[in-house]
Every structure is written in C-alpha cells, then in structure tokens.
Amino acid sequence: HRNGIDFAVADLSLAEAGRHQIRLAEHEMPGLMAVRREFAAAQPLRGARVAGSLHMTIQTAVLIETLVALGAEVRWVSCNIFSTQDDAAAAVVVGPTGTVAQPSGIPVFAWKGESLEDYWWCTMRLFDFGDGQGPNMIVDDGGDVTMLVHLGAEFEAAGAVPPPADDDHPEYRLMLQTLRASMDADGKRFTRIAAQLRGVSEETTIGVTRLAKLAREGRLLFPAINVNDSVTKSKFDNKYGIRHSLADGLNRATDVMIGGKLAVVCGYGDVGKGAVEALRGQGARVVVTEVDPICALQAAMEGLQVVRLDDVAATGDIFITTTGGTDIITVEQLARMKHNAIVGNVGHFDDEIDMAGLGRVPGIVKVEIKPQVHEWRFPDGHSIIVLSEGRLFNLGNATGHPSFVMSNSFTNQAIAQIELFTRPEMYERRVHMLPKHLDEKVARLHLDALGVQLTTLTKKQADYLGVDVEGPYKPDHYRY
Ligand code: NAI
C-alpha cells in the first residue's frame, strides 16, 4: 500500500522509464486515443469495476489508462508469468500525475518472472475493490479469470471444495489450490462475484475456445464479447503482430542467423501465417504442419511445404508452435532434434511443447543461458535451446506486439467494455461479436496515421452493391 493504492510490482522507481514509453506508445495508438476523446465527456464506464488479466505491457498500460479515462475503476494483473514489462507496471501504479512517493494510478499486481504460486496470488487480488466490492467487468486474455470465477461458483453450488487435483498439470493444480484457499466461510464468494459481473471481453483465440465450451455446456454465467474474432483483431494482431514480435523474440533470445535455416512452423492459422512471414522475410526455408485441410491447402498455395513433424524433427533448426493445441512437440521429437535446435511456442498456453516430459528425461541437464533462455543437454551430449520455458516467447523474450497493431485490438476491447457495461439488455448470456460497423470503425481510426486515402462510394455505387455509403461494406460471413 502506498497513498491508498495496493499493488505488487518489481520496482516502482522504473515508473519514469515506463511513462516515457507510454507517451510514445500513445502516439502510435490512434484508435485508443480517439476513444478517449470521443467518450471523455460522457464517462460511459463510470461505475464499472474492471478486473483485467492481460499481459502487463506498455501497450496494455495505454488500454488501462483509457478505461480509467472513461470513468472505470480498474485492477490489473498479467495473464502470463513472463510477459510483464516491469517499467510499464510501475508507471501504471504511479499514474500519469503521481510520483513514486505519492502514486495515484491503479493497483497492478504483476512482475516479470512470477512463479505459478505468485501468478494465482496476483490473480486473486483482482476480486477486491474495497468495501467488500468485487469487479463487475472482466477484461480477460486466455480466460483464466473467467475460468476461476466459473469453477469457484460451480464448486460453491455443489457445496464442494476443489479437490487436491493430482493431475500433472501444475497450472490447474495451483488454480484449484487457490480456489480452495480463497473460498469464504459462507461458501458463496464466487457466486456473489459471478452475479455482479455484467460481462467479459476476451482477447485471444484460446480464451474464446474456452468461452464457447462453457456456453455449449450451458455453464456460462455472464455475457461475453469475443474480441479476438473482430477482423481488426485476429487478422491484424495475431498475424502482423506475430510477424513483428516473433522475430524480435528469436533475436533477443538467441541472436541466431535465421537466413538459410530450416524453420518448422506448427499450425498455419492467423498466428502461424504471421510466423511464416517473419521467418521467410529473414530468408529461412519454412515448412509447416497442419491438421486442417483448408489451412494446409492455403500453405501449399503459398509455396510452403506441408510436412509431418516426425519427418522434420531431426533436420529442422528452428521449431515454432502456434496451434493453441496440446502435445504438438513430444519429448521423443525433442530428443531427436539437431544439436542446438531452437524450440519456441507462441500459442497461448505452455502445453504445446512437452516441457514436463522434457524435465523427466533421465540424466537431462538444464542450463540457464540467461533468463527465459535454456539449454537442455541430453545424456548423449547434444542440446536443444528452449525459449521462455515453452510459454509465449514473443512476450517472454521480447515485449510482445508493437503499439500500432495493439491499438486495433485494444480499441475493440474498449468498445466491448462500453457495450457490455452500458447496454446490458442487448447482451444475453452467450458469446457475442461486436457488430461489423464497429469493426470498420476501428479500422477507420487507424487509416490517417498511415496516410491512407480511402475512396468513398457514390450513392449509385452503393445502391449497386446493396450497401450504405457509410458501410458496413461486407456481410458478416465475409472472410477478408
Ligand atoms: P487459429 O485457430 O487461427 O490457428 C491455429 C491453427 O493450428 C489452426 O489452423 C489449426 O488447424 C492448427 N492446429 C491445431 N492442432 C494442430 C496440430 N496438432 N498440428 C498442426 N496444426 C494444428 O488460432 P490463432 O489465432 O492462430 O491462435 C493460435 C494460438 O496463438 C492461440 O493459443 C492464441 O490464443 C495464441 N495467440 C498468441 C499470440 C501471441 O502474441 N503470442 C497472439 C494471438 C494469439
């Protein structure tokens, strides 16, 4: 606590460095800044208590301060143990007008290199807005907060305590442990939190997958907006964001020459497409693996060889997983890789690469080259290099996507928060998308900065196409 603000960050004195970067980022985030101007007077988020769990980076700082500028009370954590930028976290706590001695920003609980125990401890801090108040809105990235509230409320409804799960997924085990420790005497804490929630806006593919499953099973307790599938999110952040931050992560981690190497990209969805572009741009020979015939055909038409991982495990130099799935690279495949092959994941969770299996190989030695870069030396003397312990290395080894592309994603987030909070009657308990006119608006807000001269339809042309001069220009099923 300092000046009435509770927080847990690495070092508050980094705030000034963070603030300088936030200032530069604001200039690169025209969509978010336009939202601030548009809604400054109306204060649509007054009364909103937003619990945010999303990589605590410089770009996220601009989102947080936008939500505050619209009237929200906010508490924030990171959704990944390695993704926090400590200077950004410090700057958000200190706030634009505060000082290290007298911070006046918002409570942040995040630092780079949390343990999993820290992670869930931080996440639990989201639920305490003081005076017994919980949040009434969630910004989620990957769905951990949403999942925590749902599991908590479900255990309470069943009058049960979460079991001491002995499955070998430490993340889930620790989530259950956290739940067990944080249920209150009357066993209704999460039920009360869920009842107050007007909704969640979800940032990423895997979080949307988890929400869709909750909805399908009739378990969804509050409405959700799928931000990921706004065109101006997944077709930009997932693709062009990765194109930038994947190369950044590889370079900062290893500084290895990418040109000429055989790079294997697992998954050719939006993230995979961006990963391939980055690697090809550096002159790598890129091959991909896919399970979906449509994506496999797309890759082939782009001139990429589509292979099975088993067939390239021993010859690839760089392996990148982008699937959002599980068990993509097995420990047997890791063991067969070339000496000093580089292995990294940019899918949301860390189970794409069998890190648990790797740790159990008899006689294996793990050498820290530097934080988030590890050499795993097999008993036969050969090694592989694993980035960020198998977690999102574009955030763990670098600083994630750049501001301009995140402005698109976060303008969708800000609009989704306004929609869910101010028009609850419009959003029944299911997973919604933002309407296309808002998606087009987000894109429009980013054109001037790039000098785009948009053509305007004439009335005759619009009638001919059967659209309004002002848009929307495409039907919802159009795929871009
Ligand atoms: P997507 O669904 O567009 O692409 C994933 C692709 O992987 C699909 O085409 C799927 O068919 C393929 N796939 C699934 N299982 C496979 C397997 N066993 N072998 C080969 N291919 C397989 O999803 P998107 O948007 O590309 O996201 C992928 C992951 O990246 C998600 O977990 C998402 O949350 C995460 N993400 C990470 C970001 C970052 O900054 N690191 C940014 C945005 C998303």
Coordinates of C-alpha atoms and ligand atoms in Angstrom, one line a residue:
H1 CA 0.0 0.0 0.0
R2 CA 1.2 3.5 -0.7
N3 CA -1.1 6.6 -0.8
G4 CA -4.1 4.3 -0.5
I5 CA -3.2 2.1 -3.5
D6 CA -2.4 -1.5 -3.0
F7 CA 0.0 -3.0 -5.6
A8 CA 2.8 -5.6 -6.2
V9 CA 5.3 -4.7 -8.9
A10 CA 9.0 -5.3 -9.2
D11 CA 10.3 -1.7 -8.7
L12 CA 8.2 1.4 -8.6
S13 CA 11.3 3.6 -9.5
L14 CA 11.0 2.2 -13.0
A15 CA 7.9 4.4 -13.5
E16 CA 9.6 7.2 -15.2
A17 CA 11.1 4.9 -17.9
G18 CA 7.7 3.3 -18.3
R19 CA 6.0 6.7 -18.6
H20 CA 8.3 7.8 -21.4
Q21 CA 7.5 4.7 -23.4
I22 CA 3.8 5.1 -22.7
R23 CA 3.9 8.6 -24.1
L24 CA 5.5 7.3 -27.3
A25 CA 3.0 4.4 -27.5
E26 CA 0.0 6.8 -27.2
H27 CA 1.2 8.4 -30.4
E28 CA 1.2 5.0 -32.1
M29 CA -2.2 4.1 -30.7
P30 CA -4.6 6.4 -32.5
G31 CA -7.7 4.2 -32.1
L32 CA -7.4 4.2 -28.3
M33 CA -6.7 7.9 -28.1
A34 CA -9.7 8.6 -30.3
V35 CA -11.9 6.5 -28.0
R36 CA -10.6 8.7 -25.1
R37 CA -11.6 11.9 -26.9
E38 CA -15.0 10.6 -28.1
F39 CA -16.1 9.4 -24.6
A40 CA -14.2 11.7 -22.3
A41 CA -17.3 13.8 -21.5
A42 CA -19.8 11.0 -21.4
Q43 CA -17.8 8.8 -19.0
P44 CA -19.6 5.6 -20.1
L45 CA -17.6 3.4 -17.7
R46 CA -18.4 5.4 -14.5
G47 CA -19.4 2.7 -12.0
A48 CA -17.5 0.0 -13.8
R49 CA -15.1 -2.0 -11.7
V50 CA -12.9 -3.7 -14.2
A51 CA -10.7 -6.7 -13.4
G52 CA -8.1 -7.0 -16.1
S53 CA -5.9 -10.0 -16.8
L54 CA -3.8 -9.3 -19.8
H55 CA 0.0 -9.1 -20.4
M56 CA 1.1 -6.0 -18.4
T57 CA 3.0 -4.3 -21.2
I58 CA 3.4 -0.7 -22.3
Q59 CA 0.5 -1.1 -24.8
T60 CA -1.7 -2.5 -22.1
A61 CA -0.9 0.5 -20.0
V62 CA -2.4 2.7 -22.7
L63 CA -5.6 0.5 -22.6
I64 CA -5.8 0.6 -18.8
E65 CA -5.5 4.4 -18.8
T66 CA -8.1 4.6 -21.5
L67 CA -10.6 2.6 -19.3
V68 CA -9.7 4.9 -16.4
A69 CA -10.3 8.0 -18.6
L70 CA -13.8 6.7 -19.4
G71 CA -14.6 6.5 -15.7
A72 CA -13.7 2.9 -14.7
E73 CA -12.1 1.7 -11.5
V74 CA -9.5 -0.8 -12.6
R75 CA -7.3 -3.5 -11.1
W76 CA -4.8 -5.4 -13.3
V77 CA -2.7 -8.5 -13.5
S78 CA -0.7 -10.1 -16.3
C79 CA -2.1 -13.3 -17.9
N80 CA 1.4 -14.8 -18.2
I81 CA 4.2 -15.2 -15.7
F82 CA 6.9 -13.8 -18.1
S83 CA 5.1 -11.1 -20.1
T84 CA 5.1 -8.2 -17.7
Q85 CA 7.2 -5.2 -18.6
D86 CA 8.2 -4.0 -15.1
D87 CA 8.6 -0.4 -16.2
A88 CA 5.0 -0.4 -17.6
A89 CA 3.6 -2.0 -14.4
A90 CA 5.4 0.7 -12.3
A91 CA 4.2 3.5 -14.5
V92 CA 0.6 2.4 -14.3
V93 CA 0.7 2.3 -10.4
V94 CA 2.3 5.7 -10.2
G95 CA -0.1 7.1 -12.8
P96 CA 0.3 10.0 -15.2
T97 CA 0.3 12.6 -12.5
G98 CA 1.5 10.7 -9.4
T99 CA 5.0 10.3 -8.0
V100 CA 6.8 7.2 -6.7
A101 CA 6.2 8.6 -3.1
Q102 CA 2.6 9.5 -3.9
P103 CA 1.3 7.1 -6.5
S104 CA -2.1 8.0 -7.9
G105 CA -2.5 5.3 -10.6
I106 CA -4.2 2.0 -10.3
P107 CA -3.5 -1.2 -8.5
V108 CA -1.3 -3.6 -10.5
F109 CA -0.1 -7.0 -9.4
A110 CA 2.4 -8.2 -11.9
W111 CA 6.1 -8.6 -12.4
K112 CA 8.3 -10.4 -14.9
G113 CA 9.2 -13.9 -13.8
E114 CA 6.4 -14.7 -11.4
S115 CA 6.2 -18.2 -10.0
L116 CA 2.9 -20.0 -10.7
E117 CA 2.0 -19.5 -7.0
D118 CA 2.6 -15.8 -7.5
Y119 CA 0.5 -15.8 -10.6
W120 CA -2.6 -17.1 -8.8
W121 CA -2.0 -14.9 -5.8
C122 CA -1.9 -11.9 -8.1
T123 CA -5.0 -13.0 -9.9
M124 CA -6.9 -13.3 -6.7
R125 CA -6.1 -9.6 -5.9
L126 CA -8.4 -8.7 -8.8
F127 CA -11.5 -9.5 -6.8
D128 CA -11.1 -7.0 -4.0
F129 CA -12.2 -3.5 -4.9
G130 CA -12.5 -2.5 -1.3
D131 CA -15.6 -2.3 0.9
G132 CA -16.4 -5.9 0.0
Q133 CA -16.9 -4.9 -3.6
G134 CA -15.9 -7.3 -6.4
P135 CA -15.5 -6.5 -10.0
N136 CA -18.5 -6.0 -12.3
M137 CA -16.5 -6.3 -15.6
I138 CA -13.6 -8.6 -16.7
V139 CA -11.0 -8.0 -19.5
D140 CA -9.5 -11.5 -20.0
D141 CA -6.8 -12.8 -22.2
G142 CA -6.8 -16.6 -22.3
G143 CA -9.8 -16.9 -19.9
D144 CA -8.1 -17.6 -16.6
V145 CA -10.1 -15.1 -14.6
T146 CA -13.4 -16.2 -16.2
M147 CA -12.5 -19.8 -15.5
L148 CA -11.6 -19.1 -11.9
V149 CA -15.0 -17.4 -11.3
H150 CA -16.9 -20.2 -13.0
L151 CA -15.1 -23.1 -11.2
G152 CA -15.4 -21.3 -7.9
A153 CA -19.2 -20.7 -8.4
E154 CA -19.7 -24.3 -9.6
F155 CA -17.9 -25.8 -6.5
E156 CA -20.0 -23.5 -4.3
A157 CA -23.2 -24.5 -6.0
A158 CA -22.3 -28.1 -5.4
G159 CA -21.4 -27.4 -1.8
A160 CA -18.0 -28.9 -2.6
V161 CA -14.4 -27.8 -2.1
P162 CA -12.0 -28.1 -5.1
P163 CA -10.2 -31.5 -4.8
P164 CA -6.4 -31.6 -4.3
A165 CA -6.0 -32.5 -8.0
D166 CA -3.0 -34.7 -8.6
D167 CA -3.0 -34.4 -12.4
D168 CA 0.4 -33.4 -13.7
H169 CA -0.7 -30.0 -15.0
P170 CA 0.7 -27.7 -12.3
E171 CA -1.3 -24.7 -13.6
Y172 CA -4.6 -26.4 -13.0
R173 CA -3.5 -27.9 -9.7
L174 CA -2.5 -24.4 -8.5
M175 CA -5.7 -22.9 -9.7
L176 CA -7.7 -25.4 -7.6
Q177 CA -5.4 -24.8 -4.6
T178 CA -6.0 -21.0 -4.9
L179 CA -9.7 -21.6 -5.1
R180 CA -9.7 -23.8 -2.1
A181 CA -7.8 -21.2 -0.1
S182 CA -9.9 -18.3 -1.2
M183 CA -13.4 -19.6 -0.6
D184 CA -15.0 -17.8 2.3
A185 CA -16.9 -19.0 5.3
D186 CA -20.4 -18.9 3.8
G187 CA -19.1 -20.6 0.6
K188 CA -20.7 -18.0 -1.7
R189 CA -17.9 -15.7 -2.6
F190 CA -17.6 -16.7 -6.3
T191 CA -21.3 -17.0 -6.6
R192 CA -21.6 -13.3 -5.5
I193 CA -18.8 -12.2 -7.8
A194 CA -20.4 -14.0 -10.8
A195 CA -23.8 -12.4 -10.0
Q196 CA -22.3 -8.9 -10.1
L197 CA -20.5 -9.4 -13.4
R198 CA -22.0 -7.7 -16.4
G199 CA -19.7 -9.4 -18.7
V200 CA -16.2 -10.3 -20.0
S201 CA -14.4 -9.2 -23.2
E202 CA -12.0 -11.9 -24.2
E203 CA -8.8 -11.0 -26.1
T204 CA -7.5 -14.3 -27.6
T205 CA -8.3 -17.4 -29.6
I206 CA -7.8 -19.9 -26.8
G207 CA -10.0 -17.8 -24.4
V208 CA -12.7 -17.7 -26.9
T209 CA -12.5 -21.5 -27.3
R210 CA -12.9 -21.9 -23.6
L211 CA -15.9 -19.5 -23.5
A212 CA -17.5 -21.3 -26.4
K213 CA -17.2 -24.6 -24.4
L214 CA -18.7 -23.0 -21.3
A215 CA -21.6 -21.7 -23.4
R216 CA -22.1 -25.0 -25.2
E217 CA -22.3 -26.9 -21.9
G218 CA -24.8 -24.4 -20.6
R219 CA -22.4 -23.2 -17.9
L220 CA -21.7 -19.6 -18.9
L221 CA -22.6 -17.3 -16.0
F222 CA -22.4 -13.9 -17.7
P223 CA -22.3 -12.5 -21.2
A224 CA -19.1 -12.4 -23.2
I225 CA -17.8 -10.5 -26.1
N226 CA -15.3 -12.3 -28.4
V227 CA -12.8 -9.5 -29.2
N228 CA -10.4 -11.9 -30.9
D229 CA -12.7 -12.5 -33.9
S230 CA -13.2 -8.9 -34.7
V231 CA -11.5 -8.7 -38.1
T232 CA -9.4 -5.8 -36.8
K233 CA -8.1 -8.0 -34.1
S234 CA -7.3 -11.6 -35.2
K235 CA -6.4 -10.6 -38.8
F236 CA -4.1 -7.9 -37.6
D237 CA -2.7 -8.6 -34.1
N238 CA -2.4 -12.4 -34.5
K239 CA -0.9 -12.1 -37.9
Y240 CA 1.0 -8.8 -38.3
G241 CA 1.7 -8.6 -34.5
I242 CA 3.4 -12.0 -34.6
R243 CA 5.3 -11.2 -37.8
H244 CA 7.0 -8.4 -35.7
S245 CA 7.3 -9.9 -32.2
L246 CA 8.3 -13.4 -33.2
A247 CA 11.4 -12.2 -35.0
D248 CA 12.1 -9.9 -32.1
G249 CA 11.8 -12.7 -29.5
L250 CA 14.1 -15.0 -31.5
N251 CA 16.7 -12.3 -32.0
R252 CA 16.8 -11.1 -28.4
A253 CA 16.9 -14.7 -27.1
T254 CA 19.5 -16.2 -29.4
D255 CA 20.6 -13.7 -32.0
V256 CA 21.0 -16.7 -34.2
M257 CA 21.2 -16.2 -38.0
I258 CA 17.7 -17.1 -39.3
G259 CA 18.5 -16.9 -43.0
G260 CA 19.2 -20.3 -44.6
K261 CA 17.9 -22.2 -41.6
L262 CA 15.1 -24.8 -41.8
A263 CA 12.2 -23.4 -39.8
V264 CA 9.2 -25.6 -38.9
V265 CA 6.0 -23.7 -38.0
C266 CA 3.3 -25.9 -36.4
G267 CA -0.1 -24.5 -37.2
Y268 CA -1.0 -22.2 -40.1
G269 CA -3.8 -20.2 -38.6
D270 CA -3.6 -16.5 -38.1
V271 CA -0.6 -16.7 -35.8
G272 CA 1.1 -19.3 -38.0
K273 CA 0.7 -17.1 -41.1
G274 CA 2.4 -14.2 -39.3
A275 CA 5.2 -16.5 -38.0
V276 CA 5.8 -17.9 -41.5
E277 CA 6.0 -14.4 -43.0
A278 CA 8.6 -13.3 -40.3
L279 CA 10.8 -16.3 -40.9
R280 CA 10.6 -16.2 -44.7
G281 CA 11.3 -12.5 -44.5
Q282 CA 14.6 -13.4 -42.8
G283 CA 15.4 -15.9 -45.5
A284 CA 14.6 -19.1 -43.7
R285 CA 13.4 -22.2 -45.5
V286 CA 10.0 -22.6 -43.9
V287 CA 7.8 -25.7 -43.7
V288 CA 4.5 -26.0 -41.8
T289 CA 2.4 -28.7 -40.2
E290 CA -1.4 -28.6 -40.1
V291 CA -4.4 -30.8 -39.3
D292 CA -6.9 -28.6 -41.1
P293 CA -7.1 -29.4 -44.9
I294 CA -8.1 -25.8 -45.7
C295 CA -5.1 -24.2 -43.9
A296 CA -2.8 -26.9 -45.3
L297 CA -4.0 -26.1 -48.8
Q298 CA -3.5 -22.4 -48.1
A299 CA 0.1 -23.1 -47.0
A300 CA 0.7 -25.2 -50.1
M301 CA -0.7 -22.4 -52.4
E302 CA 1.8 -20.0 -50.7
G303 CA 4.5 -22.3 -51.8
L304 CA 5.2 -23.8 -48.4
Q305 CA 5.9 -27.5 -48.0
V306 CA 3.4 -29.1 -45.6
V307 CA 5.0 -31.8 -43.6
R308 CA 4.6 -34.0 -40.6
L309 CA 6.7 -33.0 -37.6
D310 CA 8.1 -36.5 -37.3
D311 CA 9.7 -36.2 -40.7
V312 CA 11.5 -32.9 -40.0
A313 CA 12.2 -33.3 -36.2
A314 CA 15.8 -34.4 -36.9
T315 CA 16.5 -31.8 -39.6
G316 CA 14.8 -28.6 -38.5
D317 CA 16.9 -25.8 -37.0
I318 CA 14.0 -23.7 -35.5
F319 CA 10.7 -25.1 -34.3
I320 CA 7.7 -22.7 -33.6
T321 CA 4.4 -23.9 -32.2
T322 CA 1.3 -21.7 -33.0
T323 CA -1.6 -24.0 -32.7
G324 CA -3.4 -23.2 -29.4
G325 CA -3.5 -27.0 -29.0
T326 CA -1.7 -29.5 -26.9
D327 CA 1.1 -32.2 -27.2
I328 CA 2.3 -30.6 -30.5
I329 CA 6.0 -31.4 -30.0
T330 CA 6.6 -34.6 -28.0
V331 CA 9.6 -35.3 -25.9
E332 CA 10.6 -38.1 -28.3
Q333 CA 10.7 -35.4 -31.1
L334 CA 12.7 -33.0 -28.9
A335 CA 15.2 -35.8 -28.2
R336 CA 15.7 -36.4 -31.9
M337 CA 16.4 -32.7 -32.8
K338 CA 19.8 -31.4 -34.0
H339 CA 22.3 -30.0 -31.6
N340 CA 21.3 -26.6 -30.5
A341 CA 18.0 -26.6 -32.4
I342 CA 15.8 -23.8 -31.1
V343 CA 12.3 -24.5 -29.9
G344 CA 9.7 -21.9 -29.0
N345 CA 6.0 -21.5 -28.6
V346 CA 3.7 -18.5 -29.3
G347 CA 0.4 -20.3 -28.7
H348 CA -1.3 -19.1 -25.5
F349 CA -0.5 -22.0 -23.1
D350 CA 2.7 -23.9 -22.4
D351 CA 1.4 -27.4 -23.2
E352 CA 2.2 -27.2 -26.9
I353 CA 5.7 -28.4 -26.2
D354 CA 6.0 -31.3 -23.7
M355 CA 8.1 -29.4 -21.2
A356 CA 7.0 -31.7 -18.3
G357 CA 8.2 -34.7 -20.3
L358 CA 11.5 -33.0 -21.1
G359 CA 12.1 -32.4 -17.4
R360 CA 11.6 -36.1 -16.7
V361 CA 14.2 -37.4 -19.3
P362 CA 16.7 -39.4 -17.1
G363 CA 20.1 -37.6 -16.9
I364 CA 18.9 -34.4 -18.7
V365 CA 20.6 -31.2 -17.6
K366 CA 19.0 -27.7 -17.8
V367 CA 21.5 -24.8 -18.2
E368 CA 20.3 -21.2 -17.9
I369 CA 21.9 -19.2 -20.7
K370 CA 20.1 -16.2 -19.5
P371 CA 16.6 -15.6 -18.1
Q372 CA 14.0 -17.2 -20.4
V373 CA 16.6 -19.0 -22.5
H374 CA 17.6 -22.5 -21.5
E375 CA 19.9 -25.1 -22.9
W376 CA 18.6 -28.7 -22.3
R377 CA 21.5 -31.1 -22.5
F378 CA 20.6 -34.7 -23.2
P379 CA 22.7 -37.5 -21.7
D380 CA 24.3 -38.2 -25.2
G381 CA 25.8 -34.7 -25.1
H382 CA 23.6 -32.9 -27.6
S383 CA 21.4 -30.0 -26.6
I384 CA 18.3 -28.1 -27.6
I385 CA 17.5 -24.4 -26.8
V386 CA 14.1 -23.8 -25.3
L387 CA 12.7 -20.2 -25.1
S388 CA 10.6 -18.9 -22.2
E389 CA 10.2 -22.4 -20.8
G390 CA 7.7 -23.2 -23.6
R391 CA 5.5 -20.2 -22.9
L392 CA 4.7 -17.3 -25.3
F393 CA 8.3 -16.3 -26.2
N394 CA 7.3 -13.2 -28.2
L395 CA 6.3 -11.8 -24.9
G396 CA 8.8 -13.7 -22.6
N397 CA 11.9 -13.0 -24.7
A398 CA 10.7 -9.7 -26.2
T399 CA 8.0 -7.2 -25.5
G400 CA 5.1 -8.6 -27.5
H401 CA 3.4 -6.9 -30.4
P402 CA 4.1 -3.2 -31.2
S403 CA 1.7 -0.4 -30.2
F404 CA 0.1 0.3 -33.6
V405 CA -1.3 -3.2 -34.1
M406 CA -2.3 -3.4 -30.4
S407 CA -4.3 -0.2 -30.8
N408 CA -6.6 -2.1 -33.1
S409 CA -7.0 -4.9 -30.6
F410 CA -7.5 -2.7 -27.6
T411 CA -9.9 -0.3 -29.4
N412 CA -12.1 -3.3 -29.8
Q413 CA -11.6 -4.1 -26.1
A414 CA -12.5 -0.6 -25.0
I415 CA -15.6 -0.6 -27.2
A416 CA -16.6 -4.1 -25.9
Q417 CA -16.3 -2.9 -22.3
I418 CA -18.5 0.1 -23.1
E419 CA -21.1 -2.1 -24.9
L420 CA -21.3 -4.7 -22.1
F421 CA -21.4 -2.1 -19.3
T422 CA -23.8 0.4 -20.8
R423 CA -26.2 -1.8 -22.7
P424 CA -26.6 -5.0 -20.6
E425 CA -30.1 -5.5 -22.1
M426 CA -28.5 -6.1 -25.5
Y427 CA -26.2 -8.9 -24.4
E428 CA -27.8 -12.1 -23.2
R429 CA -25.7 -14.8 -21.6
R430 CA -23.8 -16.1 -24.6
V431 CA -20.7 -15.3 -26.6
H432 CA -21.2 -12.2 -28.8
M433 CA -19.2 -10.5 -31.5
L434 CA -19.0 -6.8 -32.0
P435 CA -21.1 -5.6 -34.9
K436 CA -19.3 -5.1 -38.2
H437 CA -19.9 -1.3 -38.2
L438 CA -17.8 -1.1 -35.1
D439 CA -15.1 -3.3 -36.6
E440 CA -15.0 -1.0 -39.6
K441 CA -14.8 2.0 -37.2
V442 CA -11.7 0.5 -35.5
A443 CA -10.0 0.2 -38.9
R444 CA -11.1 3.7 -39.9
L445 CA -9.5 5.2 -36.8
H446 CA -6.1 3.8 -37.9
L447 CA -6.0 5.0 -41.5
D448 CA -4.9 8.6 -41.1
A449 CA -1.8 7.6 -39.3
L450 CA -0.7 5.6 -42.3
G451 CA -1.7 8.2 -44.9
V452 CA -4.4 6.0 -46.3
Q453 CA -6.7 7.9 -48.8
L454 CA -10.0 5.9 -48.7
T455 CA -12.3 6.1 -51.6
T456 CA -15.9 7.0 -50.9
L457 CA -18.7 5.1 -52.7
T458 CA -21.1 7.3 -54.7
K459 CA -24.8 6.8 -53.9
K460 CA -25.2 5.0 -57.2
Q461 CA -22.3 2.6 -56.5
A462 CA -23.6 1.9 -53.0
D463 CA -27.0 1.1 -54.4
Y464 CA -25.5 -1.1 -57.0
L465 CA -23.6 -3.1 -54.3
G466 CA -26.6 -3.0 -51.9
V467 CA -24.7 -1.3 -49.1
D468 CA -24.9 2.0 -47.4
V469 CA -22.4 4.7 -48.4
E470 CA -21.3 4.7 -44.7
G471 CA -20.9 0.9 -44.6
P472 CA -20.9 -1.8 -43.4
Y473 CA -19.4 -2.9 -46.7
K474 CA -19.4 -6.7 -46.2
P475 CA -21.8 -9.3 -45.0
D476 CA -20.9 -11.0 -41.7
H477 CA -19.8 -14.1 -43.4
Y478 CA -17.1 -12.3 -45.5
R479 CA -13.7 -13.7 -44.6
Y480 CA -11.2 -11.0 -45.6
Ligands
NAI1 P1 -6.1 -20.5 -35.3 O1 -7.2 -21.4 -34.9 O2 -6.3 -19.5 -36.4 O3 -4.8 -21.3 -35.8 C1 -4.3 -22.4 -35.1 C2 -4.0 -23.5 -36.2 O4 -3.3 -24.6 -35.6 C3 -5.3 -24.0 -36.9 O5 -5.2 -23.8 -38.3 C4 -5.3 -25.5 -36.5 O6 -5.9 -26.3 -37.5 C5 -3.8 -25.8 -36.3 N1 -3.6 -26.9 -35.5 C6 -4.3 -27.4 -34.4 N2 -3.7 -28.5 -33.9 C7 -2.7 -28.8 -34.7 C8 -1.7 -29.8 -34.7 N3 -1.7 -30.8 -33.8 N4 -0.7 -29.8 -35.6 C9 -0.6 -28.8 -36.5 N5 -1.5 -27.8 -36.6 C10 -2.5 -27.8 -35.7 O7 -5.6 -19.7 -34.0 P2 -4.7 -18.4 -33.9 O8 -5.5 -17.2 -33.8 O9 -3.6 -18.5 -34.9 O10 -4.1 -18.6 -32.5 C11 -3.2 -19.7 -32.1 C12 -2.7 -19.6 -30.7 O11 -2.0 -18.4 -30.5 C13 -3.9 -19.5 -29.7 O12 -3.5 -20.1 -28.5 C14 -4.0 -18.0 -29.4 O13 -4.6 -17.7 -28.2 C15 -2.5 -17.6 -29.4 N6 -2.2 -16.2 -29.7 C16 -0.9 -15.8 -29.4 C17 -0.5 -14.5 -29.6 C18 0.9 -14.1 -29.2 O14 1.1 -12.9 -29.1 N7 1.8 -15.0 -28.9 C19 -1.3 -13.5 -30.3 C20 -2.6 -14.1 -30.7 C21 -3.0 -15.4 -30.5

